[in-house]
Short mmCIF file of C-alpha atoms and ligand atoms in Angstrom, two decimals:
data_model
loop_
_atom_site.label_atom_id
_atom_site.label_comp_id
_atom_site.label_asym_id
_atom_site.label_seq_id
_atom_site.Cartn_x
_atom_site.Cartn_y
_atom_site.Cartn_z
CA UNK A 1 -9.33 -12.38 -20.12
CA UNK A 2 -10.94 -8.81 -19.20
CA UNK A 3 -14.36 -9.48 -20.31
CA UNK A 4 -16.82 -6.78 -18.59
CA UNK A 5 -14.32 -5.38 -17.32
CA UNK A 6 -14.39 -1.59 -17.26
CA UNK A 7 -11.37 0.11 -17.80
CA UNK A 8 -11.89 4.02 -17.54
CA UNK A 9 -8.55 5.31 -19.31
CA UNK A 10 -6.52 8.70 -18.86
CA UNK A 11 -4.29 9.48 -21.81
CA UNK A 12 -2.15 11.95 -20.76
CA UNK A 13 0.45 14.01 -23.07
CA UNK A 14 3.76 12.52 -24.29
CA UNK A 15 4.78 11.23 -27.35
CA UNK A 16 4.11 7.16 -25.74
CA UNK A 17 -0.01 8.03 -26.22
CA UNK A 18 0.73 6.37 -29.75
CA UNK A 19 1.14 3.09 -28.22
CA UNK A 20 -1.67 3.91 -25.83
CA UNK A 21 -3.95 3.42 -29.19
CA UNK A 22 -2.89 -0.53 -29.33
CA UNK A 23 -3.48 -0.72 -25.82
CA UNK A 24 -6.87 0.67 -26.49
CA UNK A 25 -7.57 -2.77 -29.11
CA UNK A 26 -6.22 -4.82 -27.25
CA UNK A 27 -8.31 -4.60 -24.39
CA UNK A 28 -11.05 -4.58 -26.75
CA UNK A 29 -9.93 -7.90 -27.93
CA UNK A 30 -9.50 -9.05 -24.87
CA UNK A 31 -13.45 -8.11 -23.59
CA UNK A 32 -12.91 -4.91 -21.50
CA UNK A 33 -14.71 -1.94 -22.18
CA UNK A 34 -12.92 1.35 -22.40
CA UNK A 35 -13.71 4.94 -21.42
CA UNK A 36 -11.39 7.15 -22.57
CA UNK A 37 -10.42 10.73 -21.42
CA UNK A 38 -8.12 12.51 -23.63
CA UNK A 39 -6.28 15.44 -21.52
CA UNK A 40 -5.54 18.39 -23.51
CA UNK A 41 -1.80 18.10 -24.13
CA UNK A 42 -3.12 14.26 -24.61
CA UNK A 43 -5.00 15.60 -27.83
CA UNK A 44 -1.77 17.08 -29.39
CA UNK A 45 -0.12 13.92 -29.62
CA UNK A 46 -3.53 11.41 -30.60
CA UNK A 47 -6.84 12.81 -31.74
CA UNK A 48 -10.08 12.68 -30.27
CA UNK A 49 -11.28 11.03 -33.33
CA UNK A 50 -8.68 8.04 -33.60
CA UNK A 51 -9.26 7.35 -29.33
CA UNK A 52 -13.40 7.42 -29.93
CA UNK A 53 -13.03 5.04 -33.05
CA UNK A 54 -10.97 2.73 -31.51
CA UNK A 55 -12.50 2.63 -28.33
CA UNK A 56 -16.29 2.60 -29.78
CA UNK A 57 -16.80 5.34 -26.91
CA UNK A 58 -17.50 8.54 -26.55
CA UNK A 59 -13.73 10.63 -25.48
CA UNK A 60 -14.33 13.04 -22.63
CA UNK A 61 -11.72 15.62 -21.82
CA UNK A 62 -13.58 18.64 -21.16
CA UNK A 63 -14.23 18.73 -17.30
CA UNK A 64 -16.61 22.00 -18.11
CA UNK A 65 -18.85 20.13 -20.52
CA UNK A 66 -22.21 20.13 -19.29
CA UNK A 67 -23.60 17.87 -21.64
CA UNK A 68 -21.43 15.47 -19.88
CA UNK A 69 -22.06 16.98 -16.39
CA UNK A 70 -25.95 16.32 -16.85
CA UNK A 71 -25.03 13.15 -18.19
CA UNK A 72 -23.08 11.42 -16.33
CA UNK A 73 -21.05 13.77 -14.29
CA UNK A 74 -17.48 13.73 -12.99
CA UNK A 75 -17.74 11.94 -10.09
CA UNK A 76 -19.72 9.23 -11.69
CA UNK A 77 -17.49 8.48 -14.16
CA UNK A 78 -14.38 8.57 -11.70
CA UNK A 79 -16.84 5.66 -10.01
CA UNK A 80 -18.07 3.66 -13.04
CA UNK A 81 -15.05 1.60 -13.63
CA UNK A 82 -12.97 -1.14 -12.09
CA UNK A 83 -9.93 -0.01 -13.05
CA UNK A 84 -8.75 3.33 -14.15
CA UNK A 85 -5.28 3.00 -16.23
CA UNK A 86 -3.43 6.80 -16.46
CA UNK A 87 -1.09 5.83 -19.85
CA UNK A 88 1.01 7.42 -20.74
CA UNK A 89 1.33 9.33 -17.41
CA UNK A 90 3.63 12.41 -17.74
CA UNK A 91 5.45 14.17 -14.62
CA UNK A 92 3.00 17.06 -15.00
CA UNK A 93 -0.12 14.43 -14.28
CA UNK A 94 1.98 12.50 -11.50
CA UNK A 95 2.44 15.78 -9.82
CA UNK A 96 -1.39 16.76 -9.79
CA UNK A 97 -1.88 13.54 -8.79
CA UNK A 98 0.85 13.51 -5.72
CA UNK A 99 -0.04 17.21 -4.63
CA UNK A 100 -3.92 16.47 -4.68
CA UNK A 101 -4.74 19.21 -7.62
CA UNK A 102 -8.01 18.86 -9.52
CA UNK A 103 -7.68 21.78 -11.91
CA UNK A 104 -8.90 19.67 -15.03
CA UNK A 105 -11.04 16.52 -16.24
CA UNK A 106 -8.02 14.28 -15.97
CA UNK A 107 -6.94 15.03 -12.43
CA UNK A 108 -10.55 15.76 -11.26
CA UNK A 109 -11.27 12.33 -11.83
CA UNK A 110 -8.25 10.99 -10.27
CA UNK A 111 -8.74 12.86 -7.18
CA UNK A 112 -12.76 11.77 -6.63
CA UNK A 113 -12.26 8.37 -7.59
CA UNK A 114 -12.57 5.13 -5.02
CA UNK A 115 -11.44 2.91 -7.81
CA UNK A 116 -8.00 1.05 -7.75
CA UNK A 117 -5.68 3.17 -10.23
CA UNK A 118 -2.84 1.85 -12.06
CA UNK A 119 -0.41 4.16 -14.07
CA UNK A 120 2.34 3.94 -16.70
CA UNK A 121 4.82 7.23 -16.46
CA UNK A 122 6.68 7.71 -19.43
CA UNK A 123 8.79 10.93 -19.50
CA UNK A 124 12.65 12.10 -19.89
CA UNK A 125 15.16 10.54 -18.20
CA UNK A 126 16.17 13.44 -16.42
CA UNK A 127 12.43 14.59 -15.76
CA UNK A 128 11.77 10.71 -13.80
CA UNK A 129 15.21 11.17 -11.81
CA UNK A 130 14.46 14.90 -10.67
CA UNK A 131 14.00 14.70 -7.05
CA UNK A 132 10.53 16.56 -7.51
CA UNK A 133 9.60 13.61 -9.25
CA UNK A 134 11.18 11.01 -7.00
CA UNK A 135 9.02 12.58 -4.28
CA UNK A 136 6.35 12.34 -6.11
CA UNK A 137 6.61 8.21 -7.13
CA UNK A 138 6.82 7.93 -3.51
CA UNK A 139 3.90 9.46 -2.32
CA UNK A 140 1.40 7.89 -4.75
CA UNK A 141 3.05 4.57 -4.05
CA UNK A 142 2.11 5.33 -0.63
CA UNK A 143 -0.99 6.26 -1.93
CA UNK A 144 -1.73 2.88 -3.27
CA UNK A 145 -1.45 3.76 -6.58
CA UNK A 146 0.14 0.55 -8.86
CA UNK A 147 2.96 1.04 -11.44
CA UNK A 148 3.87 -0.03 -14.44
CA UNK A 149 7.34 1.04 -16.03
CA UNK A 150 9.07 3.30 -16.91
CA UNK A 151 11.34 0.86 -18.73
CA UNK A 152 15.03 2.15 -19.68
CA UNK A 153 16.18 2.13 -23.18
CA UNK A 154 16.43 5.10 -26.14
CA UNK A 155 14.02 7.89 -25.73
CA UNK A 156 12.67 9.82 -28.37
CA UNK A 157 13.94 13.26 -27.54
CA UNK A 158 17.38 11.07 -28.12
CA UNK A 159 18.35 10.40 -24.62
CA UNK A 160 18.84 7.35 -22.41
CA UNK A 161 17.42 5.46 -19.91
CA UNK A 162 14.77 5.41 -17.82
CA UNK A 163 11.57 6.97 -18.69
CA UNK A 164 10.20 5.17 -21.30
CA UNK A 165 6.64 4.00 -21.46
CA UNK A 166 6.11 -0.01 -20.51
CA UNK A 167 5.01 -2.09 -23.69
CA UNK A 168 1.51 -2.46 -24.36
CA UNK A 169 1.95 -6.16 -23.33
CA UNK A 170 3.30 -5.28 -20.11
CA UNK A 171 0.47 -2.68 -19.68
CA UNK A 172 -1.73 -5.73 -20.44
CA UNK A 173 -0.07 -7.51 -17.41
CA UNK A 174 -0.69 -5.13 -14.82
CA UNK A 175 -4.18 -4.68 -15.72
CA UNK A 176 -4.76 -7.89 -15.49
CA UNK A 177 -3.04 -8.66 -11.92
CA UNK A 178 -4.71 -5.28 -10.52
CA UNK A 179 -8.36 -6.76 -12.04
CA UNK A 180 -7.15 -10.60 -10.82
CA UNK A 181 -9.86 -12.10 -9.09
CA UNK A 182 -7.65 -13.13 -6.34
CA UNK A 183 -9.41 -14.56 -2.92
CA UNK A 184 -9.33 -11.26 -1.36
CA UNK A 185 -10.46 -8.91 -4.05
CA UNK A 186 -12.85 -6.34 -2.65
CA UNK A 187 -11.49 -7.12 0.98
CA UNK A 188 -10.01 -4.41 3.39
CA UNK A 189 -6.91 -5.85 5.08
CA UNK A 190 -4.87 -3.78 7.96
CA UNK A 191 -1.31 -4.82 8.84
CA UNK A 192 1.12 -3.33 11.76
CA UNK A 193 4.44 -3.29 10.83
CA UNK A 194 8.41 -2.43 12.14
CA UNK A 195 9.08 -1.11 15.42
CA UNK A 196 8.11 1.89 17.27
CA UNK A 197 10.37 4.58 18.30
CA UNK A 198 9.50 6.44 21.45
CA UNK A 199 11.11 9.44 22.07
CA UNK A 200 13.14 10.61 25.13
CA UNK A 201 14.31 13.68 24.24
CA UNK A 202 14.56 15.19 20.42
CA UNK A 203 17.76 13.38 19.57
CA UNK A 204 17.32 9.78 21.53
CA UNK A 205 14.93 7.24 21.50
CA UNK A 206 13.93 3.65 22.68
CA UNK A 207 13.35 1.26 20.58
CA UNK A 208 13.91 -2.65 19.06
CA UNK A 209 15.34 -5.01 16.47
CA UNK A 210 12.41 -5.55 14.26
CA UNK A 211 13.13 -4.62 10.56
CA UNK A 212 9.45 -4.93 9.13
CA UNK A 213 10.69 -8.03 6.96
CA UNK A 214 7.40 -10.20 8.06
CA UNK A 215 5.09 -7.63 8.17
CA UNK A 216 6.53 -6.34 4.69
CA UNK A 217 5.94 -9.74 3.31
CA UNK A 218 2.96 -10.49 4.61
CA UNK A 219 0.96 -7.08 3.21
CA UNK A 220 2.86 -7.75 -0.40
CA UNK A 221 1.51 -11.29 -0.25
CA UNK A 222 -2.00 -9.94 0.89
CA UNK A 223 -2.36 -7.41 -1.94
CA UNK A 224 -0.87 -10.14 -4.13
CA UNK A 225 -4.26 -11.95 -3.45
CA UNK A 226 -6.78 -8.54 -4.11
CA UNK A 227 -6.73 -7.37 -0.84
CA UNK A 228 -6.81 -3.65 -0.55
CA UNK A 229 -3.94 -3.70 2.09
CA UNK A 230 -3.49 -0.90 4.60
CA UNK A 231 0.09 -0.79 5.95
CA UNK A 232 1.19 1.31 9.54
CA UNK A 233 5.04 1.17 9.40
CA UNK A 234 7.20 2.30 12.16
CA UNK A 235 10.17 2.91 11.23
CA UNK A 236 11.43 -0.36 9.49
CA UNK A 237 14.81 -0.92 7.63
CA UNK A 238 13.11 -2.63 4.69
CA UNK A 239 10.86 -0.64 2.01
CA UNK A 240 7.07 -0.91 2.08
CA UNK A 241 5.64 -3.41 -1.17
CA UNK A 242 4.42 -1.77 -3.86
CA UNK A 243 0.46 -1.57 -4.46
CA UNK A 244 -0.66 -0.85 -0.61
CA UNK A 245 -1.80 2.63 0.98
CA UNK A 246 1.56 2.83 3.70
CA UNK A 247 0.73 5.17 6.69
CA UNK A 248 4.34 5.90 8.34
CA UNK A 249 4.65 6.15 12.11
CA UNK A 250 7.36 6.54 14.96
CA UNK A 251 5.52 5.97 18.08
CA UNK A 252 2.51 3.08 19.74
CA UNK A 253 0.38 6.60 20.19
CA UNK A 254 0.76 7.08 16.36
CA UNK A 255 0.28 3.50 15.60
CA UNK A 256 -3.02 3.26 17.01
CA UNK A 257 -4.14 6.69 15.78
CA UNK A 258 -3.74 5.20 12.54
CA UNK A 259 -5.03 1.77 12.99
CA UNK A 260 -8.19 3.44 14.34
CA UNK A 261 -8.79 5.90 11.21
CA UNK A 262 -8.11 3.07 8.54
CA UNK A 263 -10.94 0.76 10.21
CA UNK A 264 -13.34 -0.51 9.07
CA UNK A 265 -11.71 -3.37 7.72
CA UNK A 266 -12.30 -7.14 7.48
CA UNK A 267 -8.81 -8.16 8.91
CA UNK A 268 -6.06 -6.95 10.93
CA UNK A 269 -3.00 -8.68 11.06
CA UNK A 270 -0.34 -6.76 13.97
CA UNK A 271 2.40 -8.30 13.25
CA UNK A 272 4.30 -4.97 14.69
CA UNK A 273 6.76 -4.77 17.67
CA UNK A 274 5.49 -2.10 19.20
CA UNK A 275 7.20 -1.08 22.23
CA UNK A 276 5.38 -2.00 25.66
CA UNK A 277 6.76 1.28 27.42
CA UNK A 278 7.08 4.57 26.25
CA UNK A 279 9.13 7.45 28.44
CA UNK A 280 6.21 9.00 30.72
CA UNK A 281 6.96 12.37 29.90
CA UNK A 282 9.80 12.62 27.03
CA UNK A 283 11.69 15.93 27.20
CA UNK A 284 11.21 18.28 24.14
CA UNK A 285 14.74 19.57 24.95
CA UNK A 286 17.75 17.53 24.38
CA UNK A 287 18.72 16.54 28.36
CA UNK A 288 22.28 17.55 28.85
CA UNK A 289 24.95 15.38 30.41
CA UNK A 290 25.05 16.89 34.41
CA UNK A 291 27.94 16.27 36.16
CA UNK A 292 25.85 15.32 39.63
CA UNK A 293 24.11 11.94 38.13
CA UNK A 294 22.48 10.00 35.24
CA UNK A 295 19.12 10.86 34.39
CA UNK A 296 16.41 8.43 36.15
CA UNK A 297 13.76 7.79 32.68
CA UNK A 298 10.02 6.72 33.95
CA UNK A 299 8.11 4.86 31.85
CA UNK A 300 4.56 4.27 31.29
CA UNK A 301 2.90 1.50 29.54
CA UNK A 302 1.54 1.81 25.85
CA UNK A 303 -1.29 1.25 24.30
CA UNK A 304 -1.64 -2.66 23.13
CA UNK A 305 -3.19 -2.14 19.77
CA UNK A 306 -3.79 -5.69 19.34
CA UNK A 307 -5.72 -6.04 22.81
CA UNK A 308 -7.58 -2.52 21.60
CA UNK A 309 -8.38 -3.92 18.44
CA UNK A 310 -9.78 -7.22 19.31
CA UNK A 311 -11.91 -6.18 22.20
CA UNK A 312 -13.38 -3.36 20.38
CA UNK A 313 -17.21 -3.69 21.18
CA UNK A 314 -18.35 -2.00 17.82
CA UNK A 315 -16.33 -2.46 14.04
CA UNK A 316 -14.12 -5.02 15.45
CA UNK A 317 -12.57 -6.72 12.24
CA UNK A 318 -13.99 -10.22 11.59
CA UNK A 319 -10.44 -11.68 11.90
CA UNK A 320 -7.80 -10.17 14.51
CA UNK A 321 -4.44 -12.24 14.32
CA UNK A 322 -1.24 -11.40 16.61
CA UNK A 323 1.77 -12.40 16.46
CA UNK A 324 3.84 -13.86 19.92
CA UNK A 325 8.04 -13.39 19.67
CA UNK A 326 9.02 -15.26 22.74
CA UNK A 327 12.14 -16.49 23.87
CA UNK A 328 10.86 -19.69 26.75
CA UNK A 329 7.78 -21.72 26.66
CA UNK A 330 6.61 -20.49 22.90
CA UNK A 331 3.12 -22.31 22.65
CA UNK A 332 1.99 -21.84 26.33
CA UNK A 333 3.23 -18.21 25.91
CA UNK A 334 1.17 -17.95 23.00
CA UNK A 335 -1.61 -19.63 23.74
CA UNK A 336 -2.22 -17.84 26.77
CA UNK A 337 -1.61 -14.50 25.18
CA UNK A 338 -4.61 -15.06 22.69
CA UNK A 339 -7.36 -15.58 25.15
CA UNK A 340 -5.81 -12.35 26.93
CA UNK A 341 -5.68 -10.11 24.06
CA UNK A 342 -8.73 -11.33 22.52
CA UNK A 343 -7.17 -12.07 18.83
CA UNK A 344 -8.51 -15.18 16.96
CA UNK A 345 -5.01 -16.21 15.53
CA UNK A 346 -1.66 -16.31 17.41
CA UNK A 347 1.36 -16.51 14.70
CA UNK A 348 4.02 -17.41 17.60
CA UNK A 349 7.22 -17.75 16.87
CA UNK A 350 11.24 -18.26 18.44
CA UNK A 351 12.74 -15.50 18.82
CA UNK A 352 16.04 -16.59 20.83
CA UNK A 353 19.03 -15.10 19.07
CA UNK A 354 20.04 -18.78 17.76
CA UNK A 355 17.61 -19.29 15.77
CA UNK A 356 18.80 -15.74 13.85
CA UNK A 357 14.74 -15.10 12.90
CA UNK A 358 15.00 -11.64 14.37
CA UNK A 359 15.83 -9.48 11.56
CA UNK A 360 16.52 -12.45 9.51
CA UNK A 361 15.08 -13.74 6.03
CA UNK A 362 13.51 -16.78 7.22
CA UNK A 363 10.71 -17.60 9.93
CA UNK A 364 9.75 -20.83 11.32
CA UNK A 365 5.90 -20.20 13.16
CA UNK A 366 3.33 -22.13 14.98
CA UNK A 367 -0.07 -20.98 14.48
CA UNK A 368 -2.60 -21.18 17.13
CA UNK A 369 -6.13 -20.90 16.77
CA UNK A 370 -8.90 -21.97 18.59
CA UNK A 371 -8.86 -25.24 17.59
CA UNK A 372 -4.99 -25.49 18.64
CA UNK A 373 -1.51 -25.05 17.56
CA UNK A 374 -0.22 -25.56 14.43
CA UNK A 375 3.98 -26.18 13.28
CA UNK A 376 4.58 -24.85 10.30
CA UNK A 377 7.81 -25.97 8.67
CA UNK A 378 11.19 -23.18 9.11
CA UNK A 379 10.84 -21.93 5.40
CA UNK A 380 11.29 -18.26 4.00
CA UNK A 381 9.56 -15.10 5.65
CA UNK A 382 7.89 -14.82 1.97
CA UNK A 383 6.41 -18.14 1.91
CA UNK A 384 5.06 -17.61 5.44
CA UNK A 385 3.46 -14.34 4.81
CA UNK A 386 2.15 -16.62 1.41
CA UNK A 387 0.83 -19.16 3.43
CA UNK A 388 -0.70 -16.87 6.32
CA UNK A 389 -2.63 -14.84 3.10
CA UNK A 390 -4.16 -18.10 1.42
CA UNK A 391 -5.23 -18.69 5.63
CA UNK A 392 -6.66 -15.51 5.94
CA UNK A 393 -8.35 -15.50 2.46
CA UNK A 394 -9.71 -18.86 3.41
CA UNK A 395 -10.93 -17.93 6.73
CA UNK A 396 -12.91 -14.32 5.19
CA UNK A 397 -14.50 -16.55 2.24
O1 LIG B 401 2.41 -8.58 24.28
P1 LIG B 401 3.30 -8.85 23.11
O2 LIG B 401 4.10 -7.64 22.72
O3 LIG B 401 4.15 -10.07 23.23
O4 LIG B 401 2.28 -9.15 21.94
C1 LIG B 401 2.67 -9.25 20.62
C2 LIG B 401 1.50 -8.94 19.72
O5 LIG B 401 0.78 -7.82 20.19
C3 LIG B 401 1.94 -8.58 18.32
O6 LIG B 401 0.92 -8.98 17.44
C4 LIG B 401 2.05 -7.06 18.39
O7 LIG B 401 1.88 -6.48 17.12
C5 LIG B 401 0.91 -6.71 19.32
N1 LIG B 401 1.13 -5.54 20.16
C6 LIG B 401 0.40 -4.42 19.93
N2 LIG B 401 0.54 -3.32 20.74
C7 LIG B 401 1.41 -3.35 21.78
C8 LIG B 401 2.18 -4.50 22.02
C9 LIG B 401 2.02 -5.57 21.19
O8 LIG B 401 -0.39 -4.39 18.98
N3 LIG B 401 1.54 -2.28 22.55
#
């Protein structure tokens, strides 16, 4: 159910804004309330009049309308919803959206707005496989923004695959997962994930064997709950999860430039293997082989953005939890290196090349806390990062 739920939706221009009209009842039926705003190639394909009736609202699509200005204003009404669904949304919208462009009511909206967005693309095959548009899905993904379809099938300019707006059922769905009262709905989460890279010259760099997997899992399983999940990747082999805002880094400099500008937040989980060292003064020219001798590297030590984090006098999250990959003496390990870095939750875990949890799919983790260490049974890395989130939700309730 939906009920007072306020769905402010952007009906954008393709031949799909027909089904966009069902979508419209059924949310009605289902208790929402719905603000339309027809954009103006929206209006050749469904008129004003049909969107209004259906919706029992008012249609806005005139961003120069000062009735509506005095009223309620752009920036209000990009504000006075919970949810604001962009169906269908055509590769001319995604690209306003992606490049930041405000040159209507539509995309004005979209760019003042706080609110969680969700939108359904719906286009011609060869319009959602142009790169332009590939680039495009990729930054608002990183942007946070949720998506629903394209499905592949027929099209109705007669071609086939993908492109094709979801079903209104499926539309349904996602609106209803991105308005799920999960645990940690309204809730700021920031996770570290993948390895650093830090440079020695242009072409070479140090770094390790993390691939992201647990970090990955664990921000997908966060959001999964309502959390509004911040992600710093190095540079990890798997992709990001869908539904998070992903700021991409190489180096433990980076990493902590980013941590700091996404606070404040009401958790930070680092599960990130950032490098210790970093080459004290990497070359910006590529250092040539010399015949008289092997280059002597010096390092100096990174920042530890877990230490930084948790000892932060002023916005330090309410929950800090760090994660310990040790090879000997796991728990004492561990449980030292929380009182040292200042975290409240250790996630420690094996790491010895036997147990095949480096860069592997499953994880087998002790928790430690302040009241002790917990085993937790060798299961997936999924069900770990599931059973970390329901922790964490429990521990911010
Ligand atoms: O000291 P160690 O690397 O074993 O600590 C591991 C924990 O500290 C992990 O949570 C990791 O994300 C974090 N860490 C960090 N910054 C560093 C080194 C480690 O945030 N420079």
């Amino acid at each position: 159910m939906l009920s007072a739920k306020r769905i402010l939706l952007i009906i954008g221009g393709g031949i799909a804004a027909y089904k966009t009209l069902d979508l419209i009842r059924r949310l009605r039926e289902r208790g929402a309330s719905v603000t339309p705003v027809l954009t103006r190639a929206g209006a050749e394909f469904v008129t004003p009049l049909s969107v209004s009736a259906l919706a029992g609202h008012k249609v806005f699509s005139d961003l120069f309308d000062l009735t509506d200005e005095a009223e309620m204003g752009h920036i209000q009404l990009s504000r006075s919803a919970d949810l604001i669904v962009v169906a269908p949304a055509t590769a001319d919208l995604m690209a306003k959206m992606a490049t930041g462009r405000a040159d209507d009511l539509a995309s004005t909206v979209l760019l003042a707005t706080d609110t969680p967005v969700l939108i359904a693309p719906a286009m011609n095959v060869r319009m959602w496989q142009h790169p332009a548009t590939q680039r495009n899905i990729a930054t608002l993904k990183g942007d946070g923004i949720t998506f629903v379809g394209p499905n592949a099938g027929d099209m109705a300019c007669g071609e086939h695959g993908p492109g094709r707006m979801a079903e209104v059922p499926e539309i349904l769905s996602a609106i209803e997962a991105a308005l799920g009262d999960g645990p940690l709905r309204g809730r700021r989460v920031l996770v570290t994930s993948g390895p650093t890279h830090e440079p020695i010259d242009p072409v070479r760099y140090i770094a390790n064997r993390s691939s992201g997997a647990q970090g990955t899992a664990i921000a997908r399983a966060l959001a999964a709950l309502g959390a509004h999940v911040i992600f710093v990747t190095g540079p990890a082999t798997v992709p990001p999860p869908d539904g998070v805002t992903v700021i991409r880094v190489e180096t433990a400099h980076e990493m902590l430039e980013a941590v700091e500008s996404a606070l404040p937040v009401d958790a930070a989980i680092c599960a990130a293997a950032v490098a210790d060292w970093r080459v004290a003064s990497a070359s910006d020219r590529k250092i040539k082989k010399t015949k008289g001798g092997l280059p002597v590297l010096e390092f100096a030590e990174n920042p530890d953005i877990l230490a930084t984090l948790s000892q932060r006098t002023t916005g330090r999250p309410r929950l800090v939890v760090g994660f310990a990959a040790e090879t000997d003496d796991v728990i004492a390990n561990a449980t030292s290196k929380r009182t040292r870095k200042g975290c409240d939750w250790i996630v420690a875990n094996d790491v010895r090349p036997a147990t095949g949890i480096m860069g592997g799919t499953e994880n087998a983790v002790t928790l430690i806390t302040a009241d002790g260490a917990e085993d937790w049974p060798r299961t997936g890395k999924d069900q770990v990062a599931a059973q970390l989130a329901a922790r964490i939700a429990t521990a911010l309730s």
